[in-house]
mmCIF file of C-alpha atoms in Angstrom:
data_model
loop_
_atom_site.group_PDB
_atom_site.id
_atom_site.type_symbol
_atom_site.label_atom_id
_atom_site.label_comp_id
_atom_site.label_asym_id
_atom_site.label_seq_id
_atom_site.Cartn_x
_atom_site.Cartn_y
_atom_site.Cartn_z
ATOM 1 C CA MET A 1 -8.538 -18.471 2.294
ATOM 2 C CA ASP A 2 -11.493 -15.606 1.554
ATOM 3 C CA LEU A 3 -11.818 -12.336 3.303
ATOM 4 C CA PRO A 4 -13.702 -11.384 5.141
ATOM 5 C CA ILE A 5 -13.915 -14.300 7.209
ATOM 6 C CA ASN A 6 -17.003 -16.365 6.905
ATOM 7 C CA SER A 7 -18.534 -13.544 4.206
ATOM 8 C CA SER A 8 -20.604 -14.631 1.511
ATOM 9 C CA ASN A 9 -19.142 -11.918 -0.922
ATOM 10 C CA PRO A 10 -15.529 -12.584 -0.600
ATOM 11 C CA LEU A 11 -13.589 -9.197 -1.123
ATOM 12 C CA GLY A 12 -10.209 -10.473 -1.211
ATOM 13 C CA ALA A 13 -8.274 -13.713 -0.586
ATOM 14 C CA LEU A 14 -4.809 -14.739 1.128
ATOM 15 C CA HIS A 15 -2.736 -17.583 -0.583
ATOM 16 C CA ARG A 16 0.567 -18.819 1.196
ATOM 17 C CA PRO A 17 1.822 -20.501 -1.774
ATOM 18 C CA THR A 18 5.254 -21.534 -0.188
ATOM 19 C CA PRO A 19 6.302 -21.839 3.547
ATOM 20 C CA ASN A 20 8.034 -18.152 3.295
ATOM 21 C CA ILE A 21 5.388 -16.325 0.460
ATOM 22 C CA TRP A 22 2.032 -14.985 1.387
ATOM 23 C CA VAL A 23 -0.271 -13.782 -1.777
ATOM 24 C CA LEU A 24 -2.985 -10.934 -0.542
ATOM 25 C CA GLU A 25 -5.231 -10.746 -3.766
ATOM 26 C CA ILE A 26 -7.748 -7.819 -2.844
ATOM 27 C CA LYS A 27 -10.686 -8.590 -5.848
ATOM 28 C CA ASN A 28 -13.430 -5.594 -4.804
ATOM 29 C CA GLY A 29 -15.368 -5.591 -8.239
ATOM 30 C CA ALA A 30 -13.772 -4.522 -12.030
ATOM 31 C CA ASP A 31 -11.700 -1.735 -10.459
ATOM 32 C CA ASN A 32 -10.694 -2.660 -6.425
ATOM 33 C CA ARG A 33 -11.512 0.302 -4.652
ATOM 34 C CA LEU A 34 -10.076 0.543 -1.158
ATOM 35 C CA THR A 35 -14.122 0.493 0.351
ATOM 36 C CA GLY A 36 -14.159 0.440 4.459
ATOM 37 C CA VAL A 37 -14.508 -2.946 4.255
ATOM 38 C CA VAL A 38 -12.111 -3.759 1.955
ATOM 39 C CA CYS A 39 -9.320 -1.851 4.695
ATOM 40 C CA THR A 40 -11.244 -2.872 7.453
ATOM 41 C CA LYS A 41 -11.681 -6.639 6.435
ATOM 42 C CA VAL A 42 -9.742 -7.519 4.047
ATOM 43 C CA ILE A 43 -6.425 -6.153 4.563
ATOM 44 C CA ALA A 44 -5.915 -5.279 8.199
ATOM 45 C CA PRO A 45 -6.856 -8.559 9.093
ATOM 46 C CA ALA A 46 -4.709 -10.304 5.730
ATOM 47 C CA LEU A 47 -1.524 -8.256 7.893
ATOM 48 C CA ASP A 48 -2.344 -9.691 11.320
ATOM 49 C CA ILE A 49 -2.801 -13.480 10.136
ATOM 50 C CA VAL A 50 0.502 -12.731 8.148
ATOM 51 C CA GLU A 51 2.570 -12.046 10.950
ATOM 52 C CA LYS A 52 0.610 -14.323 13.375
ATOM 53 C CA GLU A 53 2.002 -16.879 10.917
ATOM 54 C CA TRP A 54 5.335 -16.007 9.997
ATOM 55 C CA ARG A 55 6.403 -15.118 13.536
ATOM 56 C CA THR A 56 5.269 -19.371 14.281
ATOM 57 C CA ALA A 57 6.961 -19.852 11.403
ATOM 58 C CA ARG A 58 10.250 -18.241 12.876
ATOM 59 C CA ASN A 59 10.560 -19.029 16.031
ATOM 60 C CA LYS A 60 10.192 -23.210 14.626
ATOM 61 C CA ALA A 61 12.712 -22.884 12.558
ATOM 62 C CA LEU A 62 15.331 -21.039 14.351
ATOM 63 C CA LYS A 63 14.350 -23.552 17.139
ATOM 64 C CA GLU A 64 15.495 -26.073 13.973
ATOM 65 C CA ASP A 65 18.598 -24.610 13.285
ATOM 66 C CA ASP A 66 16.833 -23.975 9.675
ATOM 67 C CA LYS A 67 17.500 -20.325 8.824
ATOM 68 C CA ALA A 68 15.946 -20.569 5.330
ATOM 69 C CA GLY A 69 12.396 -21.286 6.760
ATOM 70 C CA ALA A 70 12.845 -18.316 9.215
ATOM 71 C CA GLY A 71 13.178 -16.115 5.958
ATOM 72 C CA GLY A 72 9.421 -14.728 4.474
ATOM 73 C CA ALA A 73 7.805 -12.030 1.988
ATOM 74 C CA LEU A 74 4.572 -10.522 1.309
ATOM 75 C CA ILE A 75 2.829 -9.515 -1.774
ATOM 76 C CA ILE A 76 -0.804 -7.535 -2.721
ATOM 77 C CA VAL A 77 -2.363 -7.905 -6.203
ATOM 78 C CA GLY A 78 -5.055 -6.447 -7.352
ATOM 79 C CA ARG A 79 -7.273 -9.321 -9.303
ATOM 80 C CA LEU A 80 -5.784 -11.734 -10.386
ATOM 81 C CA ASP A 81 -8.817 -12.408 -13.172
ATOM 82 C CA GLN A 82 -7.872 -9.661 -15.130
ATOM 83 C CA ASP A 83 -4.964 -7.389 -16.218
ATOM 84 C CA LYS A 84 -6.496 -3.597 -15.441
ATOM 85 C CA PHE A 85 -6.271 -2.458 -12.565
ATOM 86 C CA PHE A 86 -4.111 -2.934 -8.851
ATOM 87 C CA SER A 87 -6.709 -0.905 -7.426
ATOM 88 C CA ASN A 88 -8.830 2.349 -8.452
ATOM 89 C CA GLY A 89 -8.415 3.948 -4.892
ATOM 90 C CA PHE A 90 -10.622 4.735 -2.288
ATOM 91 C CA ASP A 91 -14.727 4.835 -2.706
ATOM 92 C CA TYR A 92 -14.199 8.605 -2.773
ATOM 93 C CA PRO A 93 -18.613 9.103 -1.328
ATOM 94 C CA GLU A 94 -17.659 6.642 1.030
ATOM 95 C CA VAL A 95 -14.856 8.560 2.222
ATOM 96 C CA ILE A 96 -15.873 12.318 2.332
ATOM 97 C CA LYS A 97 -19.166 10.773 4.283
ATOM 98 C CA THR A 98 -16.752 11.027 7.299
ATOM 99 C CA PRO A 99 -16.168 15.066 8.440
ATOM 100 C CA GLY A 100 -12.517 16.130 8.227
ATOM 101 C CA LEU A 101 -9.908 12.542 7.718
ATOM 102 C CA GLY A 102 -12.124 10.427 9.928
ATOM 103 C CA PHE A 103 -12.427 7.916 7.281
ATOM 104 C CA ILE A 104 -9.482 7.776 6.093
ATOM 105 C CA TYR A 105 -6.963 7.853 9.455
ATOM 106 C CA ASN A 106 -9.126 5.472 11.136
ATOM 107 C CA ASN A 107 -9.689 2.943 8.070
ATOM 108 C CA PHE A 108 -6.293 3.240 5.997
ATOM 109 C CA THR A 109 -3.518 5.405 7.349
ATOM 110 C CA LEU A 110 -3.693 3.782 10.682
ATOM 111 C CA PRO A 111 -4.048 -0.487 10.432
ATOM 112 C CA ILE A 112 -2.924 0.066 6.753
ATOM 113 C CA MET A 113 0.194 2.708 5.726
ATOM 114 C CA ARG A 114 1.416 2.436 9.127
ATOM 115 C CA ARG A 115 1.687 -1.152 9.285
ATOM 116 C CA LEU A 116 3.233 -1.736 5.996
ATOM 117 C CA LEU A 117 5.212 0.903 7.143
ATOM 118 C CA SER A 118 6.600 -1.521 10.176
ATOM 119 C CA PHE A 119 5.492 -4.680 8.989
ATOM 120 C CA PRO A 120 8.511 -7.259 9.868
ATOM 121 C CA ILE A 121 8.902 -8.985 6.926
ATOM 122 C CA PRO A 122 9.664 -7.213 3.050
ATOM 123 C CA THR A 123 6.352 -6.535 1.161
ATOM 124 C CA ILE A 124 5.783 -6.318 -2.124
ATOM 125 C CA ALA A 125 3.158 -4.784 -4.168
ATOM 126 C CA ALA A 126 2.229 -6.314 -7.692
ATOM 127 C CA LEU A 127 1.188 -3.730 -9.967
ATOM 128 C CA ASN A 128 -1.069 -5.916 -11.961
ATOM 129 C CA GLY A 129 -3.066 -2.751 -13.289
ATOM 130 C CA HIS A 130 -3.429 1.195 -12.897
ATOM 131 C CA THR A 131 -2.026 2.592 -9.372
ATOM 132 C CA PHE A 132 -4.263 5.232 -8.703
ATOM 133 C CA ALA A 133 -4.714 7.465 -5.744
ATOM 134 C CA ALA A 134 -4.896 5.630 -2.498
ATOM 135 C CA ALA A 135 -4.168 2.908 -4.409
ATOM 136 C CA PHE A 136 -0.739 5.087 -5.397
ATOM 137 C CA CYS A 137 -0.150 5.326 -1.571
ATOM 138 C CA LEU A 138 -0.626 1.874 -0.795
ATOM 139 C CA ALA A 139 1.628 0.810 -3.035
ATOM 140 C CA MET A 140 4.487 3.116 -1.569
ATOM 141 C CA SER A 141 3.662 2.134 1.537
ATOM 142 C CA CYS A 142 5.304 -1.584 0.471
ATOM 143 C CA ASP A 143 9.046 -1.832 0.245
ATOM 144 C CA TYR A 144 8.795 -3.366 -3.180
ATOM 145 C CA ARG A 145 7.007 -2.646 -5.611
ATOM 146 C CA VAL A 146 6.859 -4.697 -9.545
ATOM 147 C CA MET A 147 4.361 -3.793 -12.027
ATOM 148 C CA THR A 148 3.612 -4.638 -15.645
ATOM 149 C CA SER A 149 1.141 -2.001 -17.171
ATOM 150 C CA GLY A 150 -1.073 0.693 -16.318
ATOM 151 C CA LYS A 151 -0.256 4.077 -14.785
ATOM 152 C CA ALA A 152 -0.070 5.014 -11.467
ATOM 153 C CA MET A 153 -0.847 8.833 -10.055
ATOM 154 C CA ASN A 154 -2.660 10.908 -7.496
ATOM 155 C CA GLU A 155 -5.710 13.215 -8.345
ATOM 156 C CA ILE A 156 -5.927 17.249 -7.650
ATOM 157 C CA GLN A 157 -8.944 17.308 -9.944
ATOM 158 C CA PHE A 158 -11.447 15.905 -8.282
ATOM 159 C CA GLY A 159 -10.580 18.172 -5.319
ATOM 160 C CA ALA A 160 -9.663 15.646 -2.237
ATOM 161 C CA PRO A 161 -6.569 17.898 -0.238
ATOM 162 C CA PHE A 162 -3.897 15.073 0.460
ATOM 163 C CA PRO A 163 -3.546 14.050 3.789
ATOM 164 C CA HIS A 164 -0.226 14.607 5.850
ATOM 165 C CA SER A 165 0.245 11.246 5.843
ATOM 166 C CA PHE A 166 -0.062 11.020 1.793
ATOM 167 C CA SER A 167 2.223 14.069 1.424
ATOM 168 C CA ALA A 168 4.689 11.869 4.015
ATOM 169 C CA ILE A 169 5.008 8.849 2.268
ATOM 170 C CA PHE A 170 5.771 10.471 -1.044
ATOM 171 C CA GLN A 171 8.493 12.538 1.248
ATOM 172 C CA GLU A 172 9.645 9.474 1.943
ATOM 173 C CA LYS A 173 9.860 8.000 -1.079
ATOM 174 C CA ALA A 174 10.246 10.437 -3.504
ATOM 175 C CA ARG A 175 12.258 12.554 -2.496
ATOM 176 C CA ASP A 176 13.023 14.456 -5.775
ATOM 177 C CA PRO A 177 11.040 17.481 -5.150
ATOM 178 C CA SER A 178 10.259 18.455 -9.214
ATOM 179 C CA LEU A 179 9.105 14.720 -9.455
ATOM 180 C CA ILE A 180 6.762 14.939 -6.184
ATOM 181 C CA ARG A 181 5.118 18.051 -7.432
ATOM 182 C CA ALA A 182 4.491 15.625 -10.715
ATOM 183 C CA ILE A 183 2.732 12.799 -8.200
ATOM 184 C CA CYS A 184 0.494 15.535 -5.709
ATOM 185 C CA LEU A 185 0.304 19.159 -7.487
ATOM 186 C CA GLU A 186 -0.072 17.892 -11.008
ATOM 187 C CA ALA A 187 -1.460 14.933 -11.390
ATOM 188 C CA LYS A 188 1.323 13.143 -13.545
ATOM 189 C CA ARG A 189 0.158 9.655 -15.003
ATOM 190 C CA PHE A 190 3.130 8.100 -14.971
ATOM 191 C CA THR A 191 3.372 5.472 -17.681
ATOM 192 C CA PRO A 192 5.679 1.706 -15.790
ATOM 193 C CA GLN A 193 8.776 3.004 -17.233
ATOM 194 C CA GLU A 194 8.879 6.360 -15.778
ATOM 195 C CA LEU A 195 8.275 5.007 -12.739
ATOM 196 C CA LEU A 196 11.188 2.713 -12.755
ATOM 197 C CA LYS A 197 12.871 5.870 -13.905
ATOM 198 C CA HIS A 198 12.649 7.423 -11.031
ATOM 199 C CA GLY A 199 13.115 4.559 -8.904
ATOM 200 C CA LEU A 200 9.090 4.473 -8.006
ATOM 201 C CA VAL A 201 9.214 0.859 -8.760
ATOM 202 C CA ASP A 202 12.013 -1.679 -8.689
ATOM 203 C CA GLN A 203 11.339 -3.733 -11.288
ATOM 204 C CA LEU A 204 8.876 -4.200 -14.368
ATOM 205 C CA ALA A 205 7.308 -7.566 -15.919
ATOM 206 C CA ASP A 206 5.828 -8.975 -18.814
ATOM 207 C CA GLY A 207 2.841 -11.039 -19.234
ATOM 208 C CA GLY A 208 0.090 -9.189 -17.070
ATOM 209 C CA SER A 209 -1.267 -10.514 -13.783
ATOM 210 C CA LYS A 210 0.381 -13.716 -13.790
ATOM 211 C CA GLY A 211 3.998 -12.602 -14.882
ATOM 212 C CA VAL A 212 3.769 -9.583 -12.461
ATOM 213 C CA LEU A 213 3.201 -11.906 -9.415
ATOM 214 C CA GLU A 214 5.444 -14.527 -10.891
ATOM 215 C CA ALA A 215 8.549 -11.416 -11.073
ATOM 216 C CA ALA A 216 7.690 -10.359 -7.445
ATOM 217 C CA THR A 217 7.161 -13.926 -6.067
ATOM 218 C CA LYS A 218 10.779 -14.460 -7.179
ATOM 219 C CA LEU A 219 11.542 -11.210 -5.383
ATOM 220 C CA GLY A 220 9.836 -12.051 -2.578
ATOM 221 C CA GLN A 221 12.225 -15.730 -2.008
ATOM 222 C CA LYS A 222 15.351 -13.406 -2.684
ATOM 223 C CA VAL A 223 14.605 -10.257 -0.130
ATOM 224 C CA GLY A 224 12.814 -12.671 2.569
ATOM 225 C CA MET A 225 15.933 -14.000 3.948
ATOM 226 C CA ASN A 226 16.251 -10.354 5.337
ATOM 227 C CA ALA A 227 13.862 -11.280 7.631
ATOM 228 C CA ALA A 228 15.063 -13.595 9.389
ATOM 229 C CA SER A 229 17.267 -12.501 12.133
ATOM 230 C CA GLY A 230 13.793 -10.669 12.745
ATOM 231 C CA VAL A 231 15.389 -6.674 13.153
ATOM 232 C CA PHE A 232 13.725 -5.588 9.939
ATOM 233 C CA GLY A 233 10.456 -4.184 11.088
ATOM 234 C CA LEU A 234 12.772 -2.758 13.863
ATOM 235 C CA ILE A 235 15.277 -1.271 11.078
ATOM 236 C CA LYS A 236 11.963 -0.108 9.524
ATOM 237 C CA LYS A 237 10.489 1.725 12.221
ATOM 238 C CA GLY A 238 13.754 3.731 12.712
ATOM 239 C CA ILE A 239 14.384 4.309 8.582
ATOM 240 C CA TYR A 240 10.710 5.771 8.526
ATOM 241 C CA PHE A 241 10.779 6.989 12.219
ATOM 242 C CA LYS A 242 9.706 10.888 10.587
ATOM 243 C CA THR A 243 7.177 9.636 7.826
ATOM 244 C CA LEU A 244 5.172 6.997 11.364
ATOM 245 C CA GLN A 245 4.740 10.407 12.999
ATOM 246 C CA ALA A 246 3.253 11.529 10.406
ATOM 247 C CA VAL A 247 0.837 9.132 9.320
ATOM 248 C CA THR A 248 -0.013 8.612 13.163
ATOM 249 C CA GLU A 249 -0.827 12.584 13.760
ATOM 250 C CA ASP A 250 -3.245 12.772 10.633
ATOM 251 C CA MET A 251 -4.125 16.141 10.708
ATOM 252 C CA ARG A 252 -7.637 16.809 10.206
ATOM 253 C CA GLN A 253 -8.878 17.628 6.473
ATOM 254 C CA VAL A 254 -9.589 21.279 5.667
ATOM 255 C CA MET A 255 -12.056 20.755 2.321
ATOM 256 C CA PRO A 256 -11.596 23.557 -0.508
ATOM 257 C CA PHE A 257 -14.471 25.038 0.674
ATOM 258 C CA GLU A 258 -13.820 25.251 4.266
ATOM 259 C CA GLU A 259 -10.406 27.245 3.113
ATOM 260 C CA ASP A 260 -12.769 29.370 0.465
ATOM 261 C CA SER A 261 -15.261 30.575 3.496
ATOM 262 C CA VAL A 262 -12.332 31.694 5.939
ATOM 263 C CA VAL A 263 -9.811 33.237 3.803
ATOM 264 C CA LEU A 264 -12.953 35.481 1.673
ATOM 265 C CA ALA A 265 -14.211 36.490 5.533
ATOM 266 C CA LYS A 266 -10.494 37.789 6.026
ATOM 267 C CA LEU A 267 -10.146 39.442 2.528
#
């Protein structure tokens, strides 16, 4: 299924290669930017479709005493015809057109980050290339990460302060203060091997996009059964309670020029 639905310019595709595995392929240009359209017309609707299909399939399977048919997993991957980018993050000029946190909050934080942190089946980010800025947050919002090539980082150099939700997801998933500092304040470009060492990815895979998708699919088949009982997402809501609160309560983003004016007025 191409997304947006009925679009002459698809920016994503949702596949269901097996009854229990869904694959969302983001394919927005050369570097897969997370534009407003990609967020609200591709990723968010795909989450709705997957959840509805899984819940329908699960209910049918349980009625037929088919526990194996009640599981499921969702894989999110960058466009599969290349091996360079999972995603290069937001289209920053688009983001700053909206004051404060409007763009991020309405297009990304609420419909995607919050949803993934409580999604009822395991979610796996198949990182088939560079995973920068907001794409790193997207990956960290998933339950598992499998990576092949490229690097992951968040950027401090171009002058974009972190939304509260971004800080919260790294505090939740990274935990180590020195690692959080490297991610948030030093813009370290982590290699796949470093990400594996720090526990930020769960598995490395050879073979580019094809290889990482195959590895993610195998992982999905393994962990997908954990959704069969129906409590997977409910448990996540408890585990990530404070992070979900932070995501929901994203504060207005203060830009550097605003802080500069206020501070200089006091000095």
